XYZ file of C-alpha atoms in Angstrom:
765
model
C 2.940 50.930 10.675
C 6.645 51.321 10.938
C 6.368 50.871 14.767
C 4.462 47.696 14.134
C 7.160 46.436 11.649
C 9.892 47.334 14.178
C 8.179 45.341 16.894
C 7.929 42.230 14.703
C 11.435 42.493 13.329
C 12.727 42.867 16.825
C 10.891 39.783 18.015
C 12.163 37.830 15.008
C 15.682 38.655 15.971
C 15.129 37.941 19.681
C 12.912 34.796 19.520
C 13.293 33.471 15.927
C 9.408 33.924 15.630
C 8.178 35.368 12.432
C 4.435 36.100 11.905
C 2.785 36.014 8.526
C 0.752 38.960 7.132
C -2.555 37.876 8.801
C -0.973 36.911 12.093
C 0.764 40.228 12.331
C -2.360 42.152 11.541
C -4.185 40.159 14.230
C -1.505 40.965 16.736
C -1.414 44.696 15.899
C -5.130 45.378 15.460
C -5.847 45.799 19.157
C -8.695 48.260 19.353
C -12.418 47.399 18.971
C -14.061 44.083 18.583
C -12.458 41.434 16.549
C -13.119 37.870 15.630
C -10.006 35.902 14.658
C -10.809 32.741 12.795
C -7.872 30.373 13.172
C -7.733 26.973 11.224
C -5.896 24.023 12.742
C -2.146 24.394 12.993
C -2.235 28.120 12.113
C -0.097 29.326 15.025
C -3.053 30.623 17.047
C -1.387 30.576 20.474
C 1.818 32.260 19.113
C -0.438 35.037 17.655
C -2.154 35.436 20.944
C 0.978 35.840 22.806
C 2.504 38.218 20.350
C -0.646 40.303 20.476
C -0.461 40.502 24.194
C 3.161 41.453 24.095
C 2.432 44.124 21.514
C -0.241 45.719 23.679
C 2.301 46.047 26.424
C 5.523 46.998 24.640
C 4.141 49.045 21.860
C 0.794 50.533 23.113
C 1.981 50.902 26.704
C -0.821 48.954 28.284
C -0.221 47.798 31.745
C -0.200 43.976 31.962
C -2.796 44.099 34.737
C -5.188 45.825 32.256
C -5.279 42.774 30.112
C -7.456 39.768 30.715
C -7.032 36.522 28.665
C -9.632 33.838 29.232
C -9.357 30.330 27.835
C -11.315 27.080 28.023
C -9.134 24.882 30.336
C -6.663 25.277 33.227
C -4.039 23.542 31.030
C -4.472 26.002 28.196
C -4.253 28.860 30.616
C -1.077 27.589 32.115
C 0.403 26.956 28.673
C -0.368 30.569 27.625
C 1.205 31.876 30.863
C 4.323 29.833 30.341
C 4.696 30.746 26.766
C 4.231 34.444 27.457
C 6.974 34.184 30.115
C 9.306 32.610 27.500
C 8.479 35.289 24.821
C 8.618 38.211 27.192
C 10.664 37.272 30.280
C 11.218 40.964 31.311
C 7.419 41.735 31.398
C 5.131 41.296 34.374
C 2.668 38.387 33.806
C -0.704 38.936 32.306
C -3.835 37.498 33.906
C -4.404 34.305 31.964
C -7.250 32.194 33.417
C -10.202 29.967 32.653
C -13.697 31.372 32.348
C -14.656 29.590 35.536
C -11.917 31.249 37.494
C -13.081 34.637 36.386
C -16.695 33.664 37.166
C -15.693 32.520 40.627
C -14.006 35.784 41.397
C -17.109 37.770 40.361
C -19.545 35.450 42.200
C -17.450 35.540 45.324
C -17.398 39.254 45.543
C -21.124 39.390 44.699
C -21.887 37.050 47.661
C -19.526 38.968 49.942
C -21.585 42.163 49.111
C -24.892 40.360 49.738
C -23.482 38.655 52.839
C -24.403 35.253 51.366
C -22.580 32.226 52.748
C -21.746 29.604 50.134
C -20.047 26.237 49.756
C -18.521 24.721 46.577
C -19.810 21.193 46.024
C -17.678 20.066 43.125
C -14.195 18.739 42.673
C -12.521 15.248 42.467
C -13.953 12.585 44.597
C -13.284 8.762 44.608
C -15.951 6.079 44.635
C -14.676 5.195 48.198
C -15.108 8.831 49.328
C -18.615 8.915 48.053
C -19.653 6.151 50.425
C -17.723 7.548 53.425
C -19.867 8.846 56.287
C -18.710 11.881 58.040
C -18.433 12.415 61.873
C -21.973 14.050 61.900
C -23.331 10.745 60.327
C -23.927 12.501 56.893
C -22.384 11.808 53.519
C -20.050 14.556 52.078
C -21.743 17.456 50.458
C -20.789 16.825 46.893
C -22.690 17.231 43.668
C -22.375 13.604 42.641
C -23.583 12.362 46.076
C -26.495 14.839 46.204
C -27.706 13.805 42.775
C -27.369 10.103 43.693
C -29.542 10.637 46.738
C -32.150 12.711 44.851
C -32.360 10.280 42.095
C -32.755 7.380 44.603
C -35.686 9.247 46.226
C -37.303 10.254 42.995
C -36.881 7.074 41.003
C -36.628 4.594 43.880
C -33.617 2.926 42.452
C -29.826 3.440 42.412
C -28.501 5.629 39.569
C -25.743 4.027 37.504
C -22.451 5.838 36.662
C -23.494 6.308 33.039
C -26.909 7.757 34.067
C -25.097 10.136 36.499
C -22.895 11.380 33.689
C -25.865 11.899 31.447
C -27.695 13.806 34.244
C -24.724 16.083 34.945
C -24.426 16.816 31.203
C -28.064 17.633 30.959
C -27.842 19.962 33.969
C -24.746 21.724 32.542
C -26.433 22.086 29.143
C -29.422 23.860 30.657
C -27.244 26.165 32.831
C -24.909 27.182 29.955
C -27.895 27.757 27.674
C -29.460 29.866 30.353
C -32.767 28.025 29.928
C -35.673 28.983 32.237
C -37.335 26.141 34.153
C -40.325 26.040 31.848
C -37.993 24.888 29.052
C -36.088 22.112 30.930
C -38.517 19.512 29.776
C -37.655 20.232 26.081
C -34.080 19.217 26.624
C -33.500 15.460 25.800
C -32.071 13.307 28.579
C -32.261 9.512 28.706
C -32.327 9.560 32.566
C -35.858 8.963 33.751
C -37.435 12.057 35.464
C -34.350 14.150 34.780
C -36.443 17.321 34.987
C -37.810 16.502 38.462
C -34.378 15.536 39.761
C -33.042 18.907 38.555
C -35.892 20.778 40.282
C -35.103 18.961 43.614
C -31.357 19.506 43.179
C -31.871 23.272 42.694
C -34.224 23.436 45.718
C -31.778 21.449 47.842
C -28.868 23.795 46.984
C -30.936 26.774 48.021
C -32.361 25.343 51.304
C -30.882 21.987 52.047
C -27.892 23.419 53.961
C -26.950 26.454 56.152
C -24.867 27.803 53.198
C -25.863 28.256 49.603
C -24.532 25.251 47.618
C -22.683 26.073 44.404
C -21.451 23.877 41.614
C -19.239 24.820 38.671
C -22.082 25.632 36.310
C -23.577 27.856 39.090
C -20.420 29.848 39.168
C -21.227 30.980 35.585
C -24.918 31.675 36.106
C -24.293 33.508 39.363
C -21.534 35.675 37.819
C -23.744 36.575 34.911
C -26.637 37.452 37.340
C -24.247 39.429 39.493
C -22.977 41.530 36.555
C -26.529 42.033 35.372
C -27.969 43.125 38.837
C -25.111 44.941 40.530
C -24.116 47.989 38.463
C -21.418 48.949 40.862
C -19.782 45.523 40.696
C -20.095 45.540 36.848
C -18.524 49.014 36.641
C -15.608 47.772 38.781
C -14.765 44.905 36.488
C -15.269 47.067 33.348
C -12.772 49.522 34.756
C -10.323 46.796 35.827
C -9.606 45.536 32.332
C -9.116 47.536 29.103
C -8.560 44.577 26.810
C -10.311 41.206 26.954
C -9.380 38.139 24.996
C -11.488 34.980 24.737
C -9.598 31.869 23.383
C -11.407 28.735 22.007
C -14.383 30.916 21.297
C -16.138 27.952 19.531
C -16.348 26.158 22.886
C -17.825 29.222 24.732
C -21.479 28.886 25.898
C -24.215 31.442 25.958
C -23.829 32.278 29.482
C -19.980 32.794 29.040
C -20.581 34.986 26.056
C -22.957 37.115 28.160
C -20.325 37.722 30.748
C -17.779 38.616 28.156
C -20.224 40.981 26.551
C -20.916 42.836 29.748
C -17.241 43.244 30.579
C -16.503 44.619 27.198
C -19.518 46.812 26.957
C -17.602 50.002 27.618
C -14.233 49.696 25.851
C -15.440 47.094 23.289
C -11.839 45.890 23.138
C -12.875 42.235 22.822
C -10.946 39.749 20.732
C -12.356 36.268 20.280
C -10.109 33.569 18.776
C -12.031 30.574 17.437
C -12.566 28.131 14.685
C -16.218 27.355 14.033
C -15.110 24.283 12.158
C -13.710 22.811 15.462
C -16.908 23.474 17.534
C -17.561 20.017 19.029
C -19.182 20.643 22.344
C -22.735 21.686 21.677
C -23.862 18.789 23.908
C -22.538 20.643 26.917
C -23.850 24.052 25.960
C -21.248 25.414 23.558
C -22.817 28.042 21.323
C -20.961 28.112 17.924
C -23.895 29.941 16.277
C -22.787 33.015 18.281
C -19.714 33.218 16.150
C -21.798 33.294 12.974
C -23.805 36.234 14.490
C -20.650 38.076 15.694
C -21.202 40.948 13.164
C -24.778 41.293 14.446
C -23.567 41.757 17.977
C -20.637 43.958 17.021
C -21.529 45.583 13.638
C -18.097 47.274 13.229
C -16.133 44.208 14.167
C -13.061 43.133 12.243
C -13.088 39.458 11.147
C -9.681 38.048 10.170
C -8.871 34.673 8.701
C -5.865 32.756 9.776
C -5.924 30.094 6.957
C -2.308 28.880 6.673
C -1.719 25.513 8.255
C 1.929 25.019 9.527
C 1.301 21.531 11.029
C 0.275 19.054 8.277
C 1.391 17.865 4.917
C -0.252 19.352 1.836
C -2.367 16.264 1.145
C -3.818 16.151 4.564
C -4.608 19.853 4.522
C -6.280 19.730 1.140
C -8.589 16.778 1.955
C -9.534 18.159 5.420
C -10.237 21.531 3.832
C -12.445 19.988 1.128
C -14.143 17.773 3.650
C -15.194 20.409 6.125
C -16.519 22.628 3.291
C -19.481 20.302 3.045
C -20.890 21.852 6.187
C -23.222 24.724 5.509
C -23.262 26.583 8.832
C -19.755 27.932 8.821
C -17.536 30.801 7.686
C -16.130 30.338 4.204
C -12.482 29.482 4.952
C -9.829 27.994 2.819
C -7.230 26.235 4.782
C -3.899 25.922 2.851
C -0.245 25.026 3.560
C 3.147 25.611 1.992
C 4.337 22.331 3.576
C 5.480 19.658 1.097
C 3.312 16.731 0.190
C 5.158 14.235 2.301
C 3.186 11.506 3.997
C -0.213 10.033 2.975
C -3.829 9.255 3.867
C -4.642 5.560 4.034
C -7.961 3.683 4.600
C -7.795 0.139 6.021
C -10.914 -1.987 6.159
C -10.913 -5.209 8.036
C -13.409 -8.099 7.946
C -13.845 -8.180 11.707
C -13.563 -5.683 14.611
C -10.870 -7.719 16.405
C -8.483 -7.332 13.468
C -8.339 -3.497 13.984
C -6.670 -3.828 17.310
C -4.179 -6.435 16.108
C -3.175 -4.377 13.156
C -2.651 -1.348 15.296
C -0.274 -3.209 17.646
C 1.787 -4.354 14.651
C 1.829 -1.002 13.028
C 2.949 0.920 16.117
C 5.584 -1.681 16.973
C 7.374 -0.354 13.813
C 7.275 3.301 14.916
C 10.450 4.414 16.661
C 9.169 7.455 18.489
C 5.965 6.269 20.115
C 5.233 9.738 21.403
C 4.539 10.837 17.848
C 1.797 8.317 17.459
C -1.883 8.636 18.481
C -4.942 6.357 18.157
C -8.100 8.430 18.218
C -11.678 7.276 18.734
C -15.104 8.631 19.319
C -16.125 6.635 22.467
C -14.053 6.106 25.517
C -15.183 2.490 25.615
C -12.862 1.893 22.645
C -9.739 2.469 24.786
C -10.124 -0.682 27.065
C -9.713 -3.123 24.230
C -6.663 -1.098 22.970
C -5.122 -0.957 26.509
C -5.474 -4.695 26.940
C -3.795 -5.439 23.595
C -0.965 -2.912 24.038
C -0.273 -4.011 27.559
C 0.041 -7.605 26.422
C 2.285 -6.483 23.590
C 4.502 -4.485 26.085
C 3.896 -1.153 24.260
C 3.707 1.732 26.526
C 0.682 4.076 26.287
C -0.632 7.421 27.548
C -4.377 7.611 28.058
C -5.339 11.276 27.467
C -8.619 11.022 29.197
C -8.285 8.007 31.500
C -11.697 6.852 32.647
C -11.642 4.138 35.269
C -15.513 3.843 35.352
C -15.297 0.783 33.011
C -13.808 -1.271 35.905
C -16.469 -0.203 38.347
C -19.343 -0.578 35.933
C -22.258 -2.660 37.186
C -21.925 -5.046 34.235
C -18.360 -5.808 35.231
C -19.386 -6.400 38.735
C -22.348 -8.688 37.667
C -19.979 -10.879 35.625
C -17.604 -11.224 38.561
C -20.591 -12.051 40.886
C -21.780 -14.791 38.457
C -18.102 -16.193 38.482
C -18.151 -16.082 42.315
C -21.178 -18.284 42.461
C -19.310 -20.954 40.522
C -16.852 -21.235 43.442
C -19.624 -21.600 45.913
C -23.356 -21.395 45.354
C -24.075 -21.275 48.992
C -23.870 -17.376 49.351
C -27.273 -15.730 49.300
C -25.626 -12.318 49.375
C -23.987 -12.795 46.030
C -27.144 -14.341 44.375
C -29.087 -11.224 45.741
C -26.923 -8.970 43.586
C -27.729 -10.754 40.409
C -31.017 -12.720 40.896
C -32.957 -10.232 38.752
C -30.542 -10.956 35.790
C -30.908 -14.649 35.838
C -33.346 -16.624 33.790
C -34.907 -18.245 36.956
C -37.317 -15.277 37.571
C -36.339 -15.040 41.209
C -38.229 -12.128 42.959
C -37.217 -9.849 45.730
C -39.682 -11.436 48.044
C -38.213 -14.889 47.332
C -34.638 -13.700 48.081
C -36.002 -12.178 51.313
C -37.127 -15.593 52.417
C -33.607 -16.941 52.524
C -31.650 -13.870 53.556
C -29.602 -14.595 56.615
C -30.027 -18.353 56.191
C -26.705 -19.996 56.952
C -27.124 -23.796 56.654
C -24.180 -24.488 54.183
C -26.684 -25.492 51.462
C -26.976 -24.335 47.816
C -28.999 -21.101 47.507
C -31.044 -22.708 44.783
C -31.932 -25.661 47.059
C -32.775 -23.161 49.808
C -35.020 -21.244 47.390
C -36.920 -24.471 46.568
C -37.290 -25.464 50.173
C -37.967 -22.199 52.009
C -39.210 -19.623 49.418
C -42.759 -19.251 48.020
C -41.794 -20.213 44.451
C -43.961 -20.962 41.452
C -44.192 -24.552 40.039
C -42.323 -23.520 36.809
C -39.513 -22.151 38.829
C -38.490 -25.553 40.241
C -36.973 -26.796 37.037
C -35.384 -23.396 36.325
C -33.649 -23.312 39.663
C -32.297 -26.798 39.296
C -30.974 -25.957 35.789
C -29.295 -22.853 37.224
C -27.742 -24.902 40.005
C -26.379 -27.376 37.449
C -25.073 -24.823 35.098
C -23.066 -23.051 37.905
C -21.645 -26.544 38.957
C -20.703 -27.138 35.270
C -19.079 -23.761 35.074
C -16.699 -24.421 37.973
C -13.069 -24.289 36.752
C -13.788 -23.570 33.119
C -11.837 -20.772 31.268
C -13.232 -17.201 31.783
C -14.153 -16.667 28.161
C -16.385 -19.777 28.105
C -17.851 -18.634 31.423
C -18.864 -15.279 30.078
C -20.417 -16.852 27.138
C -22.395 -19.199 29.315
C -23.405 -16.379 31.567
C -24.605 -14.309 28.479
C -26.551 -17.281 26.843
C -27.481 -20.196 29.072
C -27.993 -18.135 32.149
C -30.008 -15.469 30.358
C -27.881 -12.384 31.245
C -27.987 -10.883 27.841
C -31.723 -11.244 27.574
C -32.016 -9.546 31.003
C -29.769 -6.729 29.733
C -32.045 -6.229 26.630
C -35.254 -6.028 28.869
C -33.420 -3.443 31.122
C -32.618 -1.310 28.106
C -36.316 -1.510 26.960
C -37.620 -0.476 30.431
C -34.950 1.983 31.606
C -33.746 3.444 28.236
C -30.127 2.194 28.488
C -28.198 1.995 25.234
C -28.077 -1.702 24.333
C -25.092 -1.383 22.055
C -22.981 0.264 24.834
C -23.899 -2.445 27.390
C -23.286 -5.275 24.972
C -20.046 -3.516 23.983
C -18.788 -3.875 27.693
C -19.560 -7.632 27.610
C -17.666 -8.012 24.299
C -14.760 -6.068 25.820
C -14.740 -8.410 28.852
C -14.617 -11.348 26.379
C -11.590 -9.807 24.813
C -9.853 -9.399 28.143
C -10.654 -13.030 29.026
C -9.371 -14.447 25.807
C -6.303 -16.702 26.405
C -6.752 -16.807 30.215
C -7.153 -20.135 31.946
C -9.002 -19.420 35.089
C -11.621 -17.011 36.486
C -9.111 -15.937 39.124
C -6.688 -14.868 36.408
C -9.563 -12.900 34.836
C -10.230 -10.978 38.010
C -6.424 -10.338 38.481
C -6.302 -9.163 34.881
C -9.097 -6.629 35.405
C -7.285 -5.295 38.520
C -3.959 -5.104 36.604
C -5.558 -3.202 33.710
C -7.122 -0.771 36.185
C -3.817 -0.105 37.824
C -2.173 0.381 34.306
C -4.796 2.759 33.364
C -4.089 4.928 36.431
C -0.384 4.709 35.753
C -0.790 5.684 32.144
C -1.694 9.262 33.334
C 1.839 9.717 34.359
C 3.298 8.840 30.967
C 2.356 12.158 29.383
C 5.389 13.457 27.470
C 7.121 10.156 27.586
C 7.937 7.625 24.804
C 4.422 6.265 24.732
C 1.543 6.087 22.168
C -1.348 8.382 22.919
C -4.959 7.035 23.248
C -7.525 9.785 23.042
C -11.103 10.558 22.088
C -11.579 12.977 19.221
C -12.789 15.522 21.741
C -9.789 15.401 23.929
C -7.362 15.427 21.004
C -8.258 18.914 19.968
C -5.130 21.110 20.199
C -2.700 18.167 19.870
C -0.566 17.090 16.900
C 1.260 13.882 16.015
C 3.311 12.518 13.125
C 1.184 9.487 12.861
C -2.578 9.453 13.524
C -4.884 6.429 13.416
C -8.621 7.203 13.521
C -10.401 3.959 14.399
C -13.969 2.595 14.592
C -14.946 4.620 11.621
C -18.244 2.908 10.946
C -21.881 3.994 10.747
C -23.516 4.207 14.185
C -20.274 5.389 15.859
C -19.341 8.347 13.635
C -21.835 9.553 12.805
C -23.760 7.879 15.640
C -27.312 6.749 15.611
C -28.272 9.807 17.764
C -26.731 12.084 15.143
C -29.534 11.060 12.739
C -32.477 11.579 15.177
C -34.796 14.503 15.646
C -36.340 17.155 13.363
C -34.522 17.916 10.037
C -32.722 21.117 11.487
C -31.716 19.109 14.531
C -30.386 16.310 12.488
C -28.444 18.605 10.271
C -26.772 20.431 13.273
C -25.902 17.101 14.796
C -24.467 15.665 11.566
C -22.432 18.841 10.996
C -21.037 18.554 14.401
C -20.015 14.905 13.717
C -18.375 16.036 10.628
C -16.346 18.666 12.598
C -15.410 15.930 15.095
C -14.087 13.891 12.157
C -12.344 17.052 10.896
C -10.632 17.558 14.231
C -9.256 13.905 14.110
C -7.880 14.446 10.618
C -6.162 17.672 11.364
C -4.168 16.184 14.320
C -1.892 14.499 11.793
C 1.344 16.073 10.501
C 2.460 13.394 7.999
C 0.635 10.090 8.134
C -3.147 9.646 8.631
C -4.861 6.204 8.695
C -8.686 5.785 8.775
C -9.749 2.294 9.962
C -13.092 0.549 9.606
C -14.329 -3.013 9.710
C -17.221 -4.986 8.203
C -18.288 -7.041 11.182
C -18.485 -6.501 14.917
C -19.955 -8.935 17.531
C -21.574 -11.005 14.741
C -23.408 -8.049 13.144
C -22.576 -6.472 9.821
C -21.321 -2.774 9.890
C -20.979 -0.225 7.286
C -18.044 2.158 6.868
C -18.643 5.710 7.904
C -20.044 7.915 5.225
C -17.272 10.352 6.021
C -14.718 7.870 4.744
C -16.744 7.737 1.481
C -16.557 11.502 1.323
C -12.860 11.506 1.894
C -12.459 8.874 -0.808
C -14.377 10.939 -3.381
C -12.110 13.861 -2.534
C -8.917 11.784 -2.910
C -10.125 10.204 -6.242
C -12.753 12.575 -7.672
C -14.529 11.603 -10.878
C -12.549 13.195 -13.683
C -12.935 13.436 -17.388
C -10.094 12.362 -19.739
C -7.679 15.106 -20.723
C -8.579 17.299 -17.701
C -5.434 16.496 -15.527
C -3.476 19.376 -17.010
C -6.300 21.764 -16.572
C -6.890 20.733 -12.936
C -3.122 21.233 -12.206
C -3.298 24.739 -13.509
C -6.446 25.507 -11.500
C -4.873 24.039 -8.329
C -2.082 26.628 -8.623
C -4.702 29.315 -9.066
C -6.574 28.008 -5.969
C -3.447 28.015 -3.880
C -2.724 31.617 -4.874
C -6.270 32.719 -4.211
C -6.201 31.127 -0.721
C -3.028 33.036 0.201
C -4.601 36.262 -1.197
C -7.762 35.690 0.702
C -6.137 35.186 4.156
C -6.434 38.852 5.087
C -9.937 39.415 3.815
C -12.692 40.507 6.181
C -16.367 39.334 5.977
C -18.717 41.744 4.295
C -22.370 41.476 3.414
C -21.858 44.039 0.717
C -19.166 41.787 -0.977
C -21.594 38.888 -1.165
C -24.437 41.133 -2.433
C -22.108 42.626 -5.030
C -21.171 39.116 -6.265
C -24.822 38.100 -6.677
C -25.599 41.300 -8.592
C -22.559 40.896 -10.914
C -23.626 37.341 -11.584
C -27.135 38.333 -12.564
C -25.920 41.091 -14.910
C -23.131 39.259 -16.684
C -24.098 35.554 -16.877
C -25.397 35.699 -20.417
C -22.755 38.105 -21.637
C -19.889 35.798 -20.555
C -21.428 32.627 -22.042
C -18.686 32.287 -24.638
C -17.736 28.948 -25.973
C -15.777 26.915 -23.411
C -14.110 23.677 -24.830
C -13.911 22.313 -21.264
C -17.483 22.957 -20.271
C -19.667 20.226 -18.906
C -22.491 19.572 -21.440
C -24.205 16.398 -20.100
C -26.242 15.769 -16.962
C -24.588 12.471 -16.613
C -21.179 14.031 -16.143
C -22.300 15.707 -12.785
C -22.279 13.960 -9.514
C -22.592 15.049 -5.837
C -19.244 15.920 -4.268
C -17.535 16.968 -7.437
C -15.370 20.063 -7.258
C -16.458 22.334 -10.186
C -15.979 25.863 -11.343
C -18.838 28.206 -12.304
C -17.832 30.908 -14.777
C -19.273 33.668 -12.569
C -19.487 32.334 -9.050
C -16.126 30.630 -9.090
C -15.136 27.237 -7.459
C -17.501 25.161 -5.461
C -18.769 21.652 -4.608
C -21.872 19.977 -5.996
C -24.200 19.239 -3.207
C -27.293 17.976 -5.243
C -28.190 17.255 -8.834
C -31.717 16.859 -9.851
C -33.418 16.610 -13.356
C -33.937 20.430 -13.542
C -31.566 21.953 -10.948
C -28.099 21.894 -9.531
C -27.139 22.963 -6.015
C -23.492 24.167 -5.631
C -21.832 25.151 -2.379
C -19.629 28.141 -3.065
C -17.498 30.152 -0.558
C -20.243 32.738 -0.429
C -22.896 30.177 0.359
C -25.003 27.506 -1.494
C -26.804 28.452 -4.796
C -29.456 26.372 -6.598
C -29.184 26.890 -10.373
C -31.185 26.008 -13.412
C -29.331 22.938 -14.772
C -30.375 23.296 -18.381
C -29.123 26.874 -18.566
C -25.756 25.864 -17.019
C -25.216 22.948 -19.497
C -26.455 24.913 -22.621
C -24.451 27.974 -21.903
C -21.279 25.983 -20.805
C -21.077 27.731 -17.397
C -19.672 24.713 -15.551
C -16.398 22.848 -15.764
C -14.621 20.228 -13.608
C -11.755 21.070 -11.391
């Protein structure tokens, strides 16, 4: 213990870094399996780096014998850079992503098997996807292969959104290690996704001289290699004596399987995670593995890093109480010694458009823009923000810049409608949108005028040369007149005419019914285009504005670390921190989304808990000031504020009986002390069992008169923080006529309500 203390004292003197009791214990407890549960802002990376240095300097472990794996390349580089700063005299440790490790294993396995392979993933532009190579073939790339297979199977082109859904579906299946007979059970909105995947797997195996491998395959091939090749497994087991997995809550089943195999002999496996920040189940992350960690490793140490060094006391308290509403989690109590500076505010606007205008005015008053972030659930929210902030001259950095909006088929459709207002003589333009026009023009009719170049209106040519129906004559004439009337009108008016009079919005609705597209998402793109068109005088200006915004979006990637406000999804904001955080679009249907409420009860509960974790991630990005923003109407439809805002409001202003404020203050002090005392505890089933037994034996004996006890059913409500005389503090999750359900740190308990009231076992906190 003295050696350990000497190491940390020395590092404090050298680096000015001082670890708290739990951090020091996590850094020094190096042997055997350990799960380190680290709340937001708890100094996780510092602890990992100090643990690595402790292994080398104090335990004499060679740096080459340590393997540290994290989720992203950026995280791996950050760890490597920070290790070099903390321990400049030491050789570097092998920090890498899980995919990098898997690729190394797979490559050696293929070399042993004499298997030739080709990687088919990486960045590729839309232009490159259409470029034919010297041999007359398109490049061998995952996106291109899937596009071609989908076209052959579904007999239509796949949209960018469908392609993203399809790749997510494939990644989920691979990371979950699902056999082919279970592929059909995985939900995917892309038609015939299962068949496309079957064809894709077959093509990778036999469609080329070499085996084709994507990023997900790296993981499955590495797991298979370690399972089949004992010699190869032994080699990697002997290479590393210590294995550390960072961001364990984002690790998938196949990734856990690889780690288990590598640590099977020495069992020196440390997983650093926070189950409350698990937000990637849709791409295969397996947070339930963390809850089963003691089953996989019965003698594992489970440590809790619960002190938050990032946020003000108010934010920490609210976030901590909010996430406790989830049932499937470790019982953690995040606390902080930071002062109560800053605040949490909720702003509700009558209309969606007011949200963006408010944000522009708010952030204009912030001196250091780099300390401000606007967070949202869906990337589509970023375009309206970007348009408003660009017009206001406020620089922004887009964390996850996505240019697909500007290449979306709806954007291209609107531009093609506008192009026909300049000249209705081009059949090639009408051919791209004729199915989305209320003239019911068929492909056969368009075929009749293809190549016809007589300098006449395409609508007149259809009436003259195409086999049209009688009812179409009037419709075609009306379309021709509408396009003539649109010539020269402002772009906002043009878009509204396209949506209404020309029937584009009705066509979109029918496509959604037929193909399973999300109507709200597609109409949202149209609404965003209207926002961009607002104030512009000509359609040419509208087209130029789109190109300008696309260029600005690309430029925004280069503003990282500059004096610019950050735009980010909740997902991409994990790991970041800002003085000022604005969480926007906090309405039902977005967070939680409509999809979060679908499926069987257990599926719905899992999805709702993940949505709550996503909200929690957003809250815990803020250091001082946190604003939550909602609105009551969007695109002419009423909206309801997110239920999560209601829960936060109940925590901020809990129902409280008169005369209880002094008691609450005293209990808050006790709670803070208990949080600090609990920071170094380890999970133990015996402890929970002992508590239950003690409660059963002593409930009646301890029922002495309590002047602060709750005596009436009407004084109890869902969401209240209360204290049970035996079980301690908890949150009311449900109250019925006969029973009360309370969520304690040891789990949820359902108690007889009459007994609790008559014996005075409950009191408000």
